[in-house]
Amino acid sequence: MRLFHCIVVAALCAGPLAAQDISMGGITQSWTSSQLLLNSEKRAWAAPECVRDGNWGTACGAPSTDPAAPRQAEPRTRFTPSAAARQRGFAQIVSQMRGADPAGAAALERELAGSDVIGAIGQRLQPLGLRTDDVADAMTVYVMESWEAVSGRPLPPNRARVQAVRRQMRIASADVPALAGASDATKQMMAESMLIQAAQISGLAETARQQGGTQATQVADAVRRGCQATLGLDLRTLDLTDRGLVLRESGAR
């Protein structure tokens, strides 16, 4: 989505190029390919309930747009953020980074302590209809930034595309065990970790494109492994369209 670059989180734009820098460190390992299903025949995203109902459209499970429809409850991916949970989450991110890059971890720690990083990210997401207090929205940002890094195709922000992926992430998270009884603090740590990772991925990918050579390939491979370990998605097999994520046609790049 080209939302971040090096402006939002400057400390994330440098550091060693290693898979552990770009993976989620086990924070969201509860998502697996068993919850994120793709129908190869219809070539469209489907969540488990869509599979059961034989509905392969990307709108399966999406909220009604009828103004006369009963108001729906807040999605369970939403949470009420707190400063204490944010501090704990940031400390965990820095701790995971410290083993691979002590200097980068120290710089990140200063950046997170000295500015409202999540607030800055929220300002960039708001025009696209995304929130920082929703795990599914954070998943959307993480997946889209990861896809762009892996494919090498940065795309301008597009609300229709973003909202299509958001619907997919909300549907896919419906049966995730980690969210069933998760506290607001747990959801906040999951969401904000993904947002920070997305900013890091965006910065690394942009820097690699500018440097040329093998850097872009190294970043793409590290991001791909991180997303596959975290969400069970192999981004090499997917295309990002205004319908959301769809299986790439055989032989297509």
CSV table of N, CA and C in Angstrom, one decimal, residues 2-142:
chain,number,residue,atom,x,y,z
A,2,ARG,N,2.1,1.1,0.2
A,2,ARG,CA,3.0,2.2,0.2
A,2,ARG,C,2.6,3.3,1.2
A,3,LEU,N,2.2,2.8,2.4
A,3,LEU,CA,1.7,3.8,3.4
A,3,LEU,C,2.8,4.3,4.3
A,4,PHE,N,3.8,3.5,4.5
A,4,PHE,CA,4.8,3.8,5.6
A,4,PHE,C,6.1,4.5,5.1
A,5,HIS,N,6.8,3.7,4.3
A,5,HIS,CA,8.2,4.1,3.9
A,5,HIS,C,9.0,4.3,5.2
A,6,CYS,N,9.8,5.3,5.2
A,6,CYS,CA,10.7,5.5,6.4
A,6,CYS,C,10.2,6.7,7.2
A,7,ILE,N,9.0,7.2,7.0
A,7,ILE,CA,8.5,8.4,7.7
A,7,ILE,C,7.9,8.0,9.0
A,8,VAL,N,7.1,6.9,9.1
A,8,VAL,CA,6.3,6.6,10.3
A,8,VAL,C,7.3,6.1,11.4
A,9,VAL,N,8.1,5.1,11.0
A,9,VAL,CA,9.0,4.5,12.0
A,9,VAL,C,10.4,4.4,11.4
A,10,ALA,N,11.1,5.5,11.6
A,10,ALA,CA,12.4,5.6,11.0
A,10,ALA,C,13.4,4.5,11.4
A,11,ALA,N,13.3,4.1,12.6
A,11,ALA,CA,14.2,3.1,13.1
A,11,ALA,C,14.1,1.8,12.5
A,12,LEU,N,12.9,1.5,11.8
A,12,LEU,CA,12.7,0.2,11.2
A,12,LEU,C,13.3,0.2,9.8
A,13,CYS,N,13.8,1.2,9.3
A,13,CYS,CA,14.3,1.3,7.9
A,13,CYS,C,15.7,0.8,7.8
A,14,ALA,N,16.3,0.4,8.9
A,14,ALA,CA,17.7,-0.1,8.8
A,14,ALA,C,17.8,-1.3,9.7
A,15,GLY,N,19.0,-2.0,9.5
A,15,GLY,CA,19.1,-3.2,10.3
A,15,GLY,C,19.5,-4.4,9.4
A,16,PRO,N,19.9,-5.5,10.0
A,16,PRO,CA,20.3,-6.7,9.2
A,16,PRO,C,19.1,-7.3,8.5
A,17,LEU,N,19.4,-7.9,7.4
A,17,LEU,CA,18.4,-8.5,6.6
A,17,LEU,C,18.3,-10.0,7.0
A,18,ALA,N,17.4,-10.3,7.9
A,18,ALA,CA,17.2,-11.6,8.4
A,18,ALA,C,15.8,-12.0,8.6
A,19,ALA,N,15.4,-13.2,8.3
A,19,ALA,CA,14.0,-13.6,8.4
A,19,ALA,C,13.4,-13.3,9.8
A,20,GLN,N,14.2,-13.5,10.8
A,20,GLN,CA,13.6,-13.3,12.2
A,20,GLN,C,13.3,-11.8,12.4
A,21,ASP,N,13.8,-10.9,11.6
A,21,ASP,CA,13.5,-9.5,11.7
A,21,ASP,C,12.1,-9.2,11.2
A,22,ILE,N,11.6,-10.1,10.3
A,22,ILE,CA,10.4,-9.8,9.5
A,22,ILE,C,9.3,-10.7,9.9
A,23,SER,N,9.6,-11.8,10.5
A,23,SER,CA,8.5,-12.7,11.0
A,23,SER,C,7.9,-12.2,12.3
A,24,MET,N,6.7,-12.7,12.7
A,24,MET,CA,6.0,-12.2,13.8
A,24,MET,C,6.5,-12.8,15.1
A,25,GLY,N,7.5,-13.6,15.1
A,25,GLY,CA,8.0,-14.1,16.4
A,25,GLY,C,7.1,-14.9,17.2
A,26,GLY,N,6.1,-15.6,16.5
A,26,GLY,CA,5.2,-16.5,17.2
A,26,GLY,C,4.0,-15.8,17.8
A,27,ILE,N,3.9,-14.5,17.8
A,27,ILE,CA,2.8,-13.8,18.4
A,27,ILE,C,1.5,-14.2,17.8
A,28,THR,N,1.4,-14.4,16.5
A,28,THR,CA,0.2,-14.8,15.9
A,28,THR,C,0.2,-16.1,15.2
A,29,GLN,N,0.9,-17.0,15.8
A,29,GLN,CA,1.1,-18.4,15.2
A,29,GLN,C,-0.2,-19.2,15.1
A,30,SER,N,-1.3,-18.7,15.8
A,30,SER,CA,-2.5,-19.4,15.8
A,30,SER,C,-3.2,-19.4,14.4
A,31,TRP,N,-2.9,-18.5,13.6
A,31,TRP,CA,-3.4,-18.5,12.2
A,31,TRP,C,-2.7,-19.5,11.4
A,32,THR,N,-3.4,-20.4,10.8
A,32,THR,CA,-2.8,-21.4,9.9
A,32,THR,C,-3.5,-21.5,8.6
A,33,SER,N,-3.0,-22.3,7.7
A,33,SER,CA,-3.7,-22.4,6.4
A,33,SER,C,-5.0,-23.1,6.6
A,34,SER,N,-5.3,-23.8,7.7
A,34,SER,CA,-6.6,-24.5,7.9
A,34,SER,C,-7.6,-23.4,8.1
A,35,GLN,N,-7.3,-22.2,8.6
A,35,GLN,CA,-8.3,-21.2,8.7
A,35,GLN,C,-8.3,-20.3,7.5
A,36,LEU,N,-7.3,-20.2,6.7
A,36,LEU,CA,-7.2,-19.3,5.6
A,36,LEU,C,-7.2,-20.2,4.3
A,37,LEU,N,-8.4,-20.4,3.8
A,37,LEU,CA,-8.6,-21.3,2.7
A,37,LEU,C,-8.8,-20.6,1.4
A,38,LEU,N,-8.2,-21.2,0.3
A,38,LEU,CA,-8.4,-20.7,-1.0
A,38,LEU,C,-9.0,-21.8,-1.9
A,39,ASN,N,-10.0,-21.4,-2.6
A,39,ASN,CA,-10.7,-22.4,-3.5
A,39,ASN,C,-10.0,-22.3,-4.9
A,40,SER,N,-9.3,-23.4,-5.2
A,40,SER,CA,-8.5,-23.4,-6.5
A,40,SER,C,-9.4,-23.4,-7.7
A,41,GLU,N,-10.6,-23.9,-7.6
A,41,GLU,CA,-11.5,-24.0,-8.8
A,41,GLU,C,-12.1,-22.6,-9.1
A,42,LYS,N,-12.6,-22.0,-8.1
A,42,LYS,CA,-13.3,-20.7,-8.2
A,42,LYS,C,-12.3,-19.5,-8.2
A,43,ARG,N,-11.0,-19.8,-7.7
A,43,ARG,CA,-10.0,-18.9,-7.6
A,43,ARG,C,-10.4,-17.6,-6.8
A,44,ALA,N,-11.0,-17.9,-5.7
A,44,ALA,CA,-11.4,-16.8,-4.8
A,44,ALA,C,-11.2,-17.2,-3.4
A,45,TRP,N,-11.1,-16.2,-2.5
A,45,TRP,CA,-10.9,-16.5,-1.1
A,45,TRP,C,-12.1,-17.1,-0.5
A,46,ALA,N,-12.0,-18.0,0.4
A,46,ALA,CA,-13.1,-18.5,1.2
A,46,ALA,C,-12.7,-18.9,2.6
A,47,ALA,N,-13.5,-18.5,3.5
A,47,ALA,CA,-13.3,-18.9,4.9
A,47,ALA,C,-14.1,-20.2,5.2
A,48,PRO,N,-13.8,-20.9,6.3
A,48,PRO,CA,-14.5,-22.2,6.6
A,48,PRO,C,-16.0,-22.1,6.4
A,49,GLU,N,-16.7,-21.1,6.9
A,49,GLU,CA,-18.1,-21.0,6.8
A,49,GLU,C,-18.6,-20.9,5.4
A,50,CYS,N,-17.8,-20.2,4.6
A,50,CYS,CA,-18.1,-20.1,3.2
A,50,CYS,C,-18.0,-21.4,2.4
A,51,VAL,N,-17.0,-22.2,2.8
A,51,VAL,CA,-16.8,-23.5,2.2
A,51,VAL,C,-18.0,-24.4,2.6
A,52,ARG,N,-18.4,-24.3,3.8
A,52,ARG,CA,-19.6,-25.2,4.2
A,52,ARG,C,-20.8,-24.8,3.5
A,53,ASP,N,-21.0,-23.5,3.2
A,53,ASP,CA,-22.2,-23.0,2.5
A,53,ASP,C,-22.1,-23.1,1.0
A,54,GLY,N,-20.9,-23.4,0.5
A,54,GLY,CA,-20.7,-23.4,-0.9
A,54,GLY,C,-20.7,-22.1,-1.5
A,55,ASN,N,-20.3,-21.0,-0.7
A,55,ASN,CA,-20.3,-19.7,-1.2
A,55,ASN,C,-18.9,-19.2,-1.3
A,56,TRP,N,-18.4,-19.1,-2.6
A,56,TRP,CA,-17.0,-18.8,-2.8
A,56,TRP,C,-16.7,-17.3,-3.0
A,57,GLY,N,-17.7,-16.4,-2.9
A,57,GLY,CA,-17.5,-15.0,-3.1
A,57,GLY,C,-16.8,-14.3,-2.0
A,58,THR,N,-16.1,-13.2,-2.3
A,58,THR,CA,-15.4,-12.5,-1.3
A,58,THR,C,-16.3,-11.8,-0.3
A,59,ALA,N,-17.6,-11.7,-0.7
A,59,ALA,CA,-18.5,-11.0,0.2
A,59,ALA,C,-19.1,-11.9,1.3
A,60,CYS,N,-18.7,-13.2,1.2
A,60,CYS,CA,-19.3,-14.2,2.2
A,60,CYS,C,-18.9,-13.7,3.6
A,61,GLY,N,-20.0,-13.6,4.4
A,61,GLY,CA,-19.7,-13.2,5.8
A,61,GLY,C,-19.5,-11.7,5.9
A,62,ALA,N,-19.6,-10.9,4.9
A,62,ALA,CA,-19.3,-9.5,5.0
A,62,ALA,C,-20.5,-8.8,5.7
A,63,PRO,N,-20.4,-7.7,6.4
A,63,PRO,CA,-21.5,-7.0,7.0
A,63,PRO,C,-22.4,-6.5,6.0
A,64,SER,N,-23.7,-6.4,6.4
A,64,SER,CA,-24.7,-5.9,5.5
A,64,SER,C,-24.5,-4.4,5.3
A,65,THR,N,-24.8,-3.9,4.1
A,65,THR,CA,-24.7,-2.5,3.8
A,65,THR,C,-26.1,-1.8,3.8
A,66,ASP,N,-27.1,-2.6,4.1
A,66,ASP,CA,-28.5,-2.1,4.1
A,66,ASP,C,-28.7,-1.3,5.4
A,67,PRO,N,-29.0,0.1,5.2
A,67,PRO,CA,-29.2,0.9,6.4
A,67,PRO,C,-30.3,0.5,7.3
A,68,ALA,N,-31.3,-0.3,6.7
A,68,ALA,CA,-32.4,-0.7,7.5
A,68,ALA,C,-32.1,-2.0,8.3
A,69,ALA,N,-31.0,-2.6,8.0
A,69,ALA,CA,-30.6,-3.9,8.7
A,69,ALA,C,-30.3,-3.6,10.2
A,70,PRO,N,-30.6,-4.6,11.0
A,70,PRO,CA,-30.3,-4.4,12.5
A,70,PRO,C,-28.8,-4.2,12.6
A,71,ARG,N,-28.5,-3.3,13.6
A,71,ARG,CA,-27.1,-3.0,13.9
A,71,ARG,C,-26.3,-4.2,14.4
A,72,GLN,N,-25.2,-4.5,13.8
A,72,GLN,CA,-24.4,-5.6,14.2
A,72,GLN,C,-23.5,-5.3,15.4
A,73,ALA,N,-23.2,-6.3,16.2
A,73,ALA,CA,-22.3,-6.1,17.3
A,73,ALA,C,-20.9,-5.8,16.8
A,74,GLU,N,-20.2,-5.2,17.7
A,74,GLU,CA,-18.8,-4.9,17.4
A,74,GLU,C,-18.1,-6.2,17.0
A,75,PRO,N,-17.3,-6.3,16.0
A,75,PRO,CA,-16.5,-7.5,15.7
A,75,PRO,C,-15.6,-7.9,16.8
A,76,ARG,N,-15.4,-9.2,17.0
A,76,ARG,CA,-14.6,-9.6,18.2
A,76,ARG,C,-13.1,-9.4,17.9
A,77,THR,N,-12.8,-8.9,16.7
A,77,THR,CA,-11.4,-8.5,16.5
A,77,THR,C,-11.1,-7.1,17.0
A,78,ARG,N,-12.1,-6.4,17.4
A,78,ARG,CA,-12.0,-5.0,17.9
A,78,ARG,C,-11.6,-5.1,19.4
A,79,PHE,N,-10.8,-4.1,19.8
A,79,PHE,CA,-10.4,-4.0,21.2
A,79,PHE,C,-10.3,-2.6,21.7
A,80,THR,N,-10.3,-2.4,23.0
A,80,THR,CA,-10.1,-1.1,23.6
A,80,THR,C,-8.7,-1.0,24.0
A,81,PRO,N,-7.9,-0.2,23.4
A,81,PRO,CA,-6.4,-0.1,23.7
A,81,PRO,C,-6.1,0.5,25.0
A,82,SER,N,-5.0,0.2,25.6
A,82,SER,CA,-4.5,0.8,26.8
A,82,SER,C,-3.0,1.1,26.7
A,83,ALA,N,-2.6,2.1,27.4
A,83,ALA,CA,-1.2,2.5,27.4
A,83,ALA,C,-0.3,1.4,27.9
A,84,ALA,N,-0.8,0.7,29.0
A,84,ALA,CA,0.0,-0.4,29.6
A,84,ALA,C,0.2,-1.6,28.7
A,85,ALA,N,-0.8,-2.0,27.9
A,85,ALA,CA,-0.7,-3.1,27.0
A,85,ALA,C,0.3,-2.7,25.9
A,86,ARG,N,0.2,-1.4,25.4
A,86,ARG,CA,1.1,-1.0,24.4
A,86,ARG,C,2.5,-1.0,24.8
A,87,GLN,N,2.8,-0.6,26.0
A,87,GLN,CA,4.2,-0.6,26.5
A,87,GLN,C,4.7,-2.1,26.6
A,88,ARG,N,3.8,-3.0,27.0
A,88,ARG,CA,4.3,-4.4,27.1
A,88,ARG,C,4.5,-5.0,25.7
A,89,GLY,N,3.6,-4.6,24.8
A,89,GLY,CA,3.8,-5.1,23.4
A,89,GLY,C,5.1,-4.5,22.8
A,90,PHE,N,5.3,-3.3,22.9
A,90,PHE,CA,6.5,-2.7,22.4
A,90,PHE,C,7.8,-3.3,23.0
A,91,ALA,N,7.7,-3.6,24.3
A,91,ALA,CA,8.9,-4.2,25.0
A,91,ALA,C,9.2,-5.6,24.4
A,92,GLN,N,8.1,-6.3,24.1
A,92,GLN,CA,8.3,-7.6,23.5
A,92,GLN,C,8.9,-7.6,22.1
A,93,ILE,N,8.4,-6.6,21.3
A,93,ILE,CA,9.0,-6.4,20.0
A,93,ILE,C,10.5,-6.1,20.0
A,94,VAL,N,10.8,-5.2,20.9
A,94,VAL,CA,12.2,-4.8,21.0
A,94,VAL,C,13.1,-6.0,21.5
A,95,SER,N,12.5,-6.7,22.5
A,95,SER,CA,13.2,-7.9,23.0
A,95,SER,C,13.5,-8.9,21.9
A,96,GLN,N,12.6,-9.2,21.1
A,96,GLN,CA,12.7,-10.1,20.0
A,96,GLN,C,13.8,-9.7,19.0
A,97,MET,N,13.9,-8.4,18.8
A,97,MET,CA,14.8,-7.8,17.8
A,97,MET,C,16.2,-7.7,18.4
A,98,ARG,N,16.3,-7.7,19.7
A,98,ARG,CA,17.6,-7.4,20.3
A,98,ARG,C,18.6,-8.5,20.0
A,99,GLY,N,18.2,-9.8,20.0
A,99,GLY,CA,19.1,-10.9,19.7
A,99,GLY,C,19.8,-10.8,18.4
A,100,ALA,N,19.1,-10.3,17.4
A,100,ALA,CA,19.6,-10.3,16.0
A,100,ALA,C,20.3,-8.9,15.7
A,101,ASP,N,19.9,-7.9,16.4
A,101,ASP,CA,20.4,-6.5,16.1
A,101,ASP,C,20.3,-5.6,17.3
A,102,PRO,N,21.2,-5.7,18.2
A,102,PRO,CA,21.1,-4.9,19.4
A,102,PRO,C,21.1,-3.4,19.2
A,103,ALA,N,21.8,-2.9,18.2
A,103,ALA,CA,21.8,-1.5,17.9
A,103,ALA,C,20.5,-1.1,17.3
A,104,GLY,N,20.0,-1.9,16.4
A,104,GLY,CA,18.7,-1.6,15.8
A,104,GLY,C,17.6,-1.6,16.8
A,105,ALA,N,17.7,-2.6,17.8
A,105,ALA,CA,16.7,-2.7,18.8
A,105,ALA,C,16.7,-1.5,19.7
A,106,ALA,N,17.9,-1.0,20.0
A,106,ALA,CA,18.0,0.3,20.8
A,106,ALA,C,17.4,1.5,20.1
A,107,ALA,N,17.6,1.6,18.8
A,107,ALA,CA,17.1,2.7,18.0
A,107,ALA,C,15.6,2.6,18.0
A,108,LEU,N,15.1,1.3,17.8
A,108,LEU,CA,13.6,1.1,17.8
A,108,LEU,C,13.0,1.5,19.1
A,109,GLU,N,13.6,1.1,20.2
A,109,GLU,CA,13.1,1.4,21.5
A,109,GLU,C,13.0,2.9,21.7
A,110,ARG,N,14.0,3.6,21.3
A,110,ARG,CA,13.9,5.1,21.4
A,110,ARG,C,12.8,5.7,20.5
A,111,GLU,N,12.7,5.1,19.3
A,111,GLU,CA,11.6,5.6,18.4
A,111,GLU,C,10.2,5.4,19.0
A,112,LEU,N,10.0,4.2,19.5
A,112,LEU,CA,8.7,3.8,20.1
A,112,LEU,C,8.4,4.7,21.3
A,113,ALA,N,9.4,5.0,22.1
A,113,ALA,CA,9.2,5.7,23.3
A,113,ALA,C,9.1,7.2,23.1
A,114,GLY,N,9.6,7.7,22.0
A,114,GLY,CA,9.7,9.1,21.7
A,114,GLY,C,8.6,9.7,20.8
A,115,SER,N,7.8,8.8,20.3
A,115,SER,CA,6.7,9.3,19.4
A,115,SER,C,5.5,8.4,19.4
A,116,ASP,N,4.4,8.9,19.0
A,116,ASP,CA,3.1,8.2,18.9
A,116,ASP,C,3.1,7.4,17.6
A,117,VAL,N,3.8,6.3,17.5
A,117,VAL,CA,3.9,5.5,16.3
A,117,VAL,C,2.5,5.0,15.9
A,118,ILE,N,1.8,4.4,16.8
A,118,ILE,CA,0.5,3.9,16.4
A,118,ILE,C,-0.5,5.0,16.0
A,119,GLY,N,-0.4,6.1,16.6
A,119,GLY,CA,-1.3,7.2,16.2
A,119,GLY,C,-0.9,7.7,14.8
A,120,ALA,N,0.4,7.7,14.5
A,120,ALA,CA,0.8,8.1,13.1
A,120,ALA,C,0.3,7.1,12.1
A,121,ILE,N,0.5,5.9,12.4
A,121,ILE,CA,0.0,4.8,11.5
A,121,ILE,C,-1.5,5.0,11.3
A,122,GLY,N,-2.3,5.2,12.4
A,122,GLY,CA,-3.7,5.3,12.3
A,122,GLY,C,-4.2,6.5,11.4
A,123,GLN,N,-3.4,7.6,11.4
A,123,GLN,CA,-3.8,8.7,10.5
A,123,GLN,C,-3.6,8.3,9.1
A,124,ARG,N,-2.7,7.4,8.7
A,124,ARG,CA,-2.5,7.0,7.4
A,124,ARG,C,-3.5,5.9,7.0
A,125,LEU,N,-4.0,5.2,7.9
A,125,LEU,CA,-5.0,4.1,7.6
A,125,LEU,C,-6.4,4.6,7.5
A,126,GLN,N,-6.7,5.7,8.3
A,126,GLN,CA,-8.1,6.2,8.4
A,126,GLN,C,-8.7,6.5,7.0
A,127,PRO,N,-8.1,7.1,6.1
A,127,PRO,CA,-8.7,7.4,4.8
A,127,PRO,C,-9.1,6.1,4.0
A,128,LEU,N,-8.5,5.0,4.4
A,128,LEU,CA,-8.7,3.7,3.7
A,128,LEU,C,-9.8,2.9,4.4
A,129,GLY,N,-10.3,3.4,5.5
A,129,GLY,CA,-11.3,2.7,6.3
A,129,GLY,C,-10.8,1.7,7.2
A,130,LEU,N,-9.5,1.8,7.6
A,130,LEU,CA,-8.9,0.8,8.5
A,130,LEU,C,-8.7,1.5,9.9
A,131,ARG,N,-8.6,0.7,10.9
A,131,ARG,CA,-8.4,1.1,12.3
A,131,ARG,C,-7.2,0.4,12.9
A,132,THR,N,-6.6,1.1,13.9
A,132,THR,CA,-5.5,0.4,14.6
A,132,THR,C,-6.0,-0.4,15.8
A,133,ASP,N,-7.3,-0.3,16.1
A,133,ASP,CA,-7.8,-1.0,17.3
A,133,ASP,C,-8.6,-2.2,16.8
A,134,ASP,N,-8.2,-2.9,15.8
A,134,ASP,CA,-8.9,-4.0,15.2
A,134,ASP,C,-7.8,-5.0,14.7
A,135,VAL,N,-7.8,-6.2,15.2
A,135,VAL,CA,-6.8,-7.2,14.7
A,135,VAL,C,-7.0,-7.5,13.3
A,136,ALA,N,-8.2,-7.6,12.7
A,136,ALA,CA,-8.4,-7.9,11.3
A,136,ALA,C,-7.8,-6.8,10.4
A,137,ASP,N,-8.0,-5.6,10.9
A,137,ASP,CA,-7.5,-4.5,10.1
A,137,ASP,C,-5.9,-4.5,10.1
A,138,ALA,N,-5.3,-4.8,11.2
A,138,ALA,CA,-3.9,-4.9,11.3
A,138,ALA,C,-3.4,-6.1,10.4
A,139,MET,N,-4.1,-7.2,10.4
A,139,MET,CA,-3.8,-8.3,9.5
A,139,MET,C,-3.8,-7.8,8.0
A,140,THR,N,-4.8,-7.0,7.7
A,140,THR,CA,-4.9,-6.5,6.4
A,140,THR,C,-3.7,-5.7,5.9
A,141,VAL,N,-3.2,-4.8,6.8
A,141,VAL,CA,-2.0,-4.0,6.5
A,141,VAL,C,-0.8,-4.9,6.4
A,142,TYR,N,-0.7,-5.9,7.3
A,142,TYR,CA,0.5,-6.7,7.3
A,142,TYR,C,0.5,-7.6,6.1
